[in-house]
PDB file of C-alpha atoms in Angstrom:
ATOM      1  CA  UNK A   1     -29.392  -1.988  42.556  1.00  0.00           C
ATOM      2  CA  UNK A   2     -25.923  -3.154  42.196  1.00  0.00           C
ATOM      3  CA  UNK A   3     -24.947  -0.871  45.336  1.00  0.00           C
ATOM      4  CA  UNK A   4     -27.136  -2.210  47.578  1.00  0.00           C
ATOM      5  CA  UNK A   5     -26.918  -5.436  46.817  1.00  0.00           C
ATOM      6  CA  UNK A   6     -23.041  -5.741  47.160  1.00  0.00           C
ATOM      7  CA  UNK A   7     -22.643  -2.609  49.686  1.00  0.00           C
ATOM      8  CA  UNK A   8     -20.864  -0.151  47.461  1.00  0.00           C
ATOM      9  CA  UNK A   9     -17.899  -2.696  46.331  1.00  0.00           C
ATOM     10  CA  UNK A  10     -19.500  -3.207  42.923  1.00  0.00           C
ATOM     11  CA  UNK A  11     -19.025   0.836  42.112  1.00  0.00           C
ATOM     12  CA  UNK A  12     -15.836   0.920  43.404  1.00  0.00           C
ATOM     13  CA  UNK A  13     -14.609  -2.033  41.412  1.00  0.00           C
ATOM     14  CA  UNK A  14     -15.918  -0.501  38.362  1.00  0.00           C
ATOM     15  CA  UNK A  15     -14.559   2.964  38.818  1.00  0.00           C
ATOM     16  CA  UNK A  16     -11.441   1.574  39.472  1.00  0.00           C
ATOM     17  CA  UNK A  17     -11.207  -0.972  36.447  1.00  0.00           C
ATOM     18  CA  UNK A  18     -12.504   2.159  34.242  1.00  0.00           C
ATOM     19  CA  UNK A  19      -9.536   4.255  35.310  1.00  0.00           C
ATOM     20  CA  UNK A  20      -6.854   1.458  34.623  1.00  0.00           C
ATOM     21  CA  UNK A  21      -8.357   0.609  31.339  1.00  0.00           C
ATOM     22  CA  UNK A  22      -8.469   4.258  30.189  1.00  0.00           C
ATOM     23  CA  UNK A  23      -5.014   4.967  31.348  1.00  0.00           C
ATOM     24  CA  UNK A  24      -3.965   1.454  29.556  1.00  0.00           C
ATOM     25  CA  UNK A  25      -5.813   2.390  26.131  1.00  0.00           C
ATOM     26  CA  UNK A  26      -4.083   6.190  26.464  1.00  0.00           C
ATOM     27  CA  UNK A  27      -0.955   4.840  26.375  1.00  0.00           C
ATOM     28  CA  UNK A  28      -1.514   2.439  23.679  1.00  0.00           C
ATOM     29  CA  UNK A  29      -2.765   5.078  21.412  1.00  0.00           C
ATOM     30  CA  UNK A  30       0.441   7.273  22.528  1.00  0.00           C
ATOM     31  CA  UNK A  31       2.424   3.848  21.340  1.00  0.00           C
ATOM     32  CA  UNK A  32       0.870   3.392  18.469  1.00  0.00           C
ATOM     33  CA  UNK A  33       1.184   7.435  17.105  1.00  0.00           C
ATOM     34  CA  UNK A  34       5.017   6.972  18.174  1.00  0.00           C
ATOM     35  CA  UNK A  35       5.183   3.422  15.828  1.00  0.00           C
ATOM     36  CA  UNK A  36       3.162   5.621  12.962  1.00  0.00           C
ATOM     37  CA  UNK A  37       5.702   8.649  12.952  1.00  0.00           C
ATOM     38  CA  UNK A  38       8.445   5.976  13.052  1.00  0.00           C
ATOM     39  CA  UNK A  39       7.605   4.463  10.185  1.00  0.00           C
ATOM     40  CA  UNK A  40       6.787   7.771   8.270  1.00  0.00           C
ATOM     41  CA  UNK A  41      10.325   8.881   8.790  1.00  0.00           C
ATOM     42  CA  UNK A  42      11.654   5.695   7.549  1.00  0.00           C
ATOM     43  CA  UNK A  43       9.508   5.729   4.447  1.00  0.00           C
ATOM     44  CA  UNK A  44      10.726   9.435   3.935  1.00  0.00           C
ATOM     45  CA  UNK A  45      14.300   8.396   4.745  1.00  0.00           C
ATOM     46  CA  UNK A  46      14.297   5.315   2.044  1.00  0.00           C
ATOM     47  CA  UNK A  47      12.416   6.947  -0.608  1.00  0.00           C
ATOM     48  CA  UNK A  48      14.926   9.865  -0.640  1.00  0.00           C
ATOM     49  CA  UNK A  49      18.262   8.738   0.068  1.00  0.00           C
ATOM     50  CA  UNK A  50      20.751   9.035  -3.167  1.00  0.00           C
ATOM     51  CA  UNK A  51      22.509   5.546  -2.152  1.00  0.00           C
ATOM     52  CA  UNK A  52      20.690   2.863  -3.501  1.00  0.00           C
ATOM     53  CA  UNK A  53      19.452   0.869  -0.710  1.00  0.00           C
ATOM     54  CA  UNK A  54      18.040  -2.363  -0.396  1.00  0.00           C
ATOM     55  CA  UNK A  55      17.099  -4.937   1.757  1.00  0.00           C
ATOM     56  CA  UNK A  56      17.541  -8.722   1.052  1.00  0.00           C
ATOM     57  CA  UNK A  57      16.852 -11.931   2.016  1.00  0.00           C
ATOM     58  CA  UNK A  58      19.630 -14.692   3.088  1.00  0.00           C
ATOM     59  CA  UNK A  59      19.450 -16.088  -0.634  1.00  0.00           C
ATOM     60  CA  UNK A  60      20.180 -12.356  -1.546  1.00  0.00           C
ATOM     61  CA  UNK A  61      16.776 -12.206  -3.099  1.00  0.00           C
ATOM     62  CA  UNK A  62      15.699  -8.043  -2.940  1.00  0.00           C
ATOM     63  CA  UNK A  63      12.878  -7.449  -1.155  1.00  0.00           C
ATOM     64  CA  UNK A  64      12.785  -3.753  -1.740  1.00  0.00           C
ATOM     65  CA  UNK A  65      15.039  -1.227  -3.423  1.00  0.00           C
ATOM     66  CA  UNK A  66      14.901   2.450  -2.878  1.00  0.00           C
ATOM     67  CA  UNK A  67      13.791   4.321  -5.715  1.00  0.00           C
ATOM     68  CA  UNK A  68      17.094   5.859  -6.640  1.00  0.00           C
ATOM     69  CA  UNK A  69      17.852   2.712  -8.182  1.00  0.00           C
ATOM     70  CA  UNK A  70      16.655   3.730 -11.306  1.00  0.00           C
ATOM     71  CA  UNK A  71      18.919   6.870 -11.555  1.00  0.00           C
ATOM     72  CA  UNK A  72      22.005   4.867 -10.000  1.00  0.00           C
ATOM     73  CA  UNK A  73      21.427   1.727 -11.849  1.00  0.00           C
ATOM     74  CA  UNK A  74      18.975   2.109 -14.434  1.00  0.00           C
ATOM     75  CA  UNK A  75      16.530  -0.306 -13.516  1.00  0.00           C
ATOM     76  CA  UNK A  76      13.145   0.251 -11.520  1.00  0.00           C
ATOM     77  CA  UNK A  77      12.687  -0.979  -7.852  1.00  0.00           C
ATOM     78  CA  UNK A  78       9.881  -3.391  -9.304  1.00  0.00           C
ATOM     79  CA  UNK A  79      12.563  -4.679 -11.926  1.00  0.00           C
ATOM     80  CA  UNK A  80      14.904  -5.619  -9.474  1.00  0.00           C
ATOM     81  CA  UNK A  81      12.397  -6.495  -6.846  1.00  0.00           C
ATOM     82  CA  UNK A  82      12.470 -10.009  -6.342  1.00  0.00           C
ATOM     83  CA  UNK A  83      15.283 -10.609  -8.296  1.00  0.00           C
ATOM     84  CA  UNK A  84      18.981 -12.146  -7.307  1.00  0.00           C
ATOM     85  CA  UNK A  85      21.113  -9.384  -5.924  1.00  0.00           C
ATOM     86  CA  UNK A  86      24.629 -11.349  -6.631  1.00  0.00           C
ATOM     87  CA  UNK A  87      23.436 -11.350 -10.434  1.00  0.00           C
ATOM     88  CA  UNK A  88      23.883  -7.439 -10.187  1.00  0.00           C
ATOM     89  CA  UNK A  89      27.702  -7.541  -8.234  1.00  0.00           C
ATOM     90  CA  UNK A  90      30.899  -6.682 -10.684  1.00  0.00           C
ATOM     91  CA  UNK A  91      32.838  -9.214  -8.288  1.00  0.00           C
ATOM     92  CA  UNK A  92      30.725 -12.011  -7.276  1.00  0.00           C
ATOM     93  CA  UNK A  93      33.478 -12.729  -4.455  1.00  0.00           C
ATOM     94  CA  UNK A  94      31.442 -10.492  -2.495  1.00  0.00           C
ATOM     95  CA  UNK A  95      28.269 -12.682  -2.039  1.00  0.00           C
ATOM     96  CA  UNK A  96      30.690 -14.824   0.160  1.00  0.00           C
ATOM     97  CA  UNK A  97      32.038 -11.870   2.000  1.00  0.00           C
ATOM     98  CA  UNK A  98      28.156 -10.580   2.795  1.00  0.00           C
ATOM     99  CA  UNK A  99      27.522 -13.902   4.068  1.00  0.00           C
ATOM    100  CA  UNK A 100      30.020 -14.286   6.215  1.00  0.00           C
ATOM    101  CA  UNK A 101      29.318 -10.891   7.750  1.00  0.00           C
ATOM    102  CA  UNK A 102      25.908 -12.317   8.008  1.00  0.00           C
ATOM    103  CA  UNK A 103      26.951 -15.686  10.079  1.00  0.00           C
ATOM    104  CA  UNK A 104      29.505 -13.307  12.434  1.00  0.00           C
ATOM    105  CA  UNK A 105      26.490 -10.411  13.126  1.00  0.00           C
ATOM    106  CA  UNK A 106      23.523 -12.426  13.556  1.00  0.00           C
ATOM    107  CA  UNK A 107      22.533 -11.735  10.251  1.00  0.00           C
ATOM    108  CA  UNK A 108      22.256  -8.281  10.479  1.00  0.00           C
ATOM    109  CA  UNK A 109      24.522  -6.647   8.287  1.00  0.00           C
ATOM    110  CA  UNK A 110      24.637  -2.559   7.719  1.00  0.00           C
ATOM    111  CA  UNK A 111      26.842  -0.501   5.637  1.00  0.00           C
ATOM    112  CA  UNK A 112      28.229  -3.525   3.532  1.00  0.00           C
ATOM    113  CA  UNK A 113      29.832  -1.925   0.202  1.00  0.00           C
ATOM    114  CA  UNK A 114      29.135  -4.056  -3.187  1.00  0.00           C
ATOM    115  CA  UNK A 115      30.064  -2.718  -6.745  1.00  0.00           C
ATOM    116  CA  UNK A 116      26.516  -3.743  -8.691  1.00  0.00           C
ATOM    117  CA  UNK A 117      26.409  -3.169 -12.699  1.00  0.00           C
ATOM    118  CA  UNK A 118      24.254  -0.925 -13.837  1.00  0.00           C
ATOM    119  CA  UNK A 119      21.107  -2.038 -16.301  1.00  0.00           C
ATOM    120  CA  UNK A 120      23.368  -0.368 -19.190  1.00  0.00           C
ATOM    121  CA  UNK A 121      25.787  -3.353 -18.636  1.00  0.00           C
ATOM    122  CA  UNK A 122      28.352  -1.262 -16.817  1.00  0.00           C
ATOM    123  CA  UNK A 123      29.676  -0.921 -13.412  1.00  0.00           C
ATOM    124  CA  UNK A 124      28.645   3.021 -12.016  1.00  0.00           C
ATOM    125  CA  UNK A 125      30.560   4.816 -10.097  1.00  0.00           C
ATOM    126  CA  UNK A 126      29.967   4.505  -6.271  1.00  0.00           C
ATOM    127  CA  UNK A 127      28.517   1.730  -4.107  1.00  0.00           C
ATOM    128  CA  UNK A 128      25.616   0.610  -2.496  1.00  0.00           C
ATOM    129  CA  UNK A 129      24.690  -0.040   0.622  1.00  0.00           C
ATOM    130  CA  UNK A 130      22.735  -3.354   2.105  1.00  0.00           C
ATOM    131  CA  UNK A 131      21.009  -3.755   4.865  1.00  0.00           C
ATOM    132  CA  UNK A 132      19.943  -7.270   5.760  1.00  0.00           C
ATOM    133  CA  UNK A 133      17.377  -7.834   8.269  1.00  0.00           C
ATOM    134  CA  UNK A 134      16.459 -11.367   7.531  1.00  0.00           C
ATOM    135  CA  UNK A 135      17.431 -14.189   9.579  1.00  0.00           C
TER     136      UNK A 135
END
């Protein structure tokens, strides 16, 4: 009915916009599977690394922890999540040096080094590394 009413245009205007919208939805889904293995590797990557890793907020306030915080520091990631990551540094100095980084990077910093006591009370051996993402 549509056919002959409109003289064919109708089916070709359909079979078109089906095309572009399956082509459109294949590449989202193709997208989206990408995004998904991403964030599986990162997962994997921050759940196994030996470094403790963390990210923080711009009042140094950890918003996750990798797990082998409890075998580098002693604590649990939910003990220290959400705590005040300059209460953990052997020199405080370096909350001002992290912030600096942060005003001359766009507040991204990576690879920072800070000494952090461990729950026992004393500093371990090694450093961590921060990664802050928030601005």
């Amino acid at each position: 009915l549509s056919w002959l009413f409109l003289g064919g245009t109708m089916i070709t205007s359909v079979v078109l916009i089906n095309e572009h919208l399956l082509e459109a939805v294949t590449k989202l889904v193709s997208k989206s599977n990408a995004l998904q293995e991403s964030e599986l590797e990162y997962v994997d990557l921050f759940e196994s690394v030996a470094d403790v890793m963390y990210r923080a907020d711009l009042n140094g306030k950890i918003i996750r922890i990798s797990p082998s915080c409890l075998e580098g520091l002693g604590y649990s990631p939910e003990e220290m999540v959400g705590t005040v990551l300059s209460d953990y540094y052997v020199n405080p100095e370096k909350r001002s040096e992290l912030a600096q980084k942060l005003q001359e990077n766009e507040g991204i910093v990576t690879n920072f080094e800070a000494q952090l006591y461990a729950k026992n009370g004393e500093p371990p051996m090694g450093f961590s590394q921060c990664q802050i993402l928030e601005k």
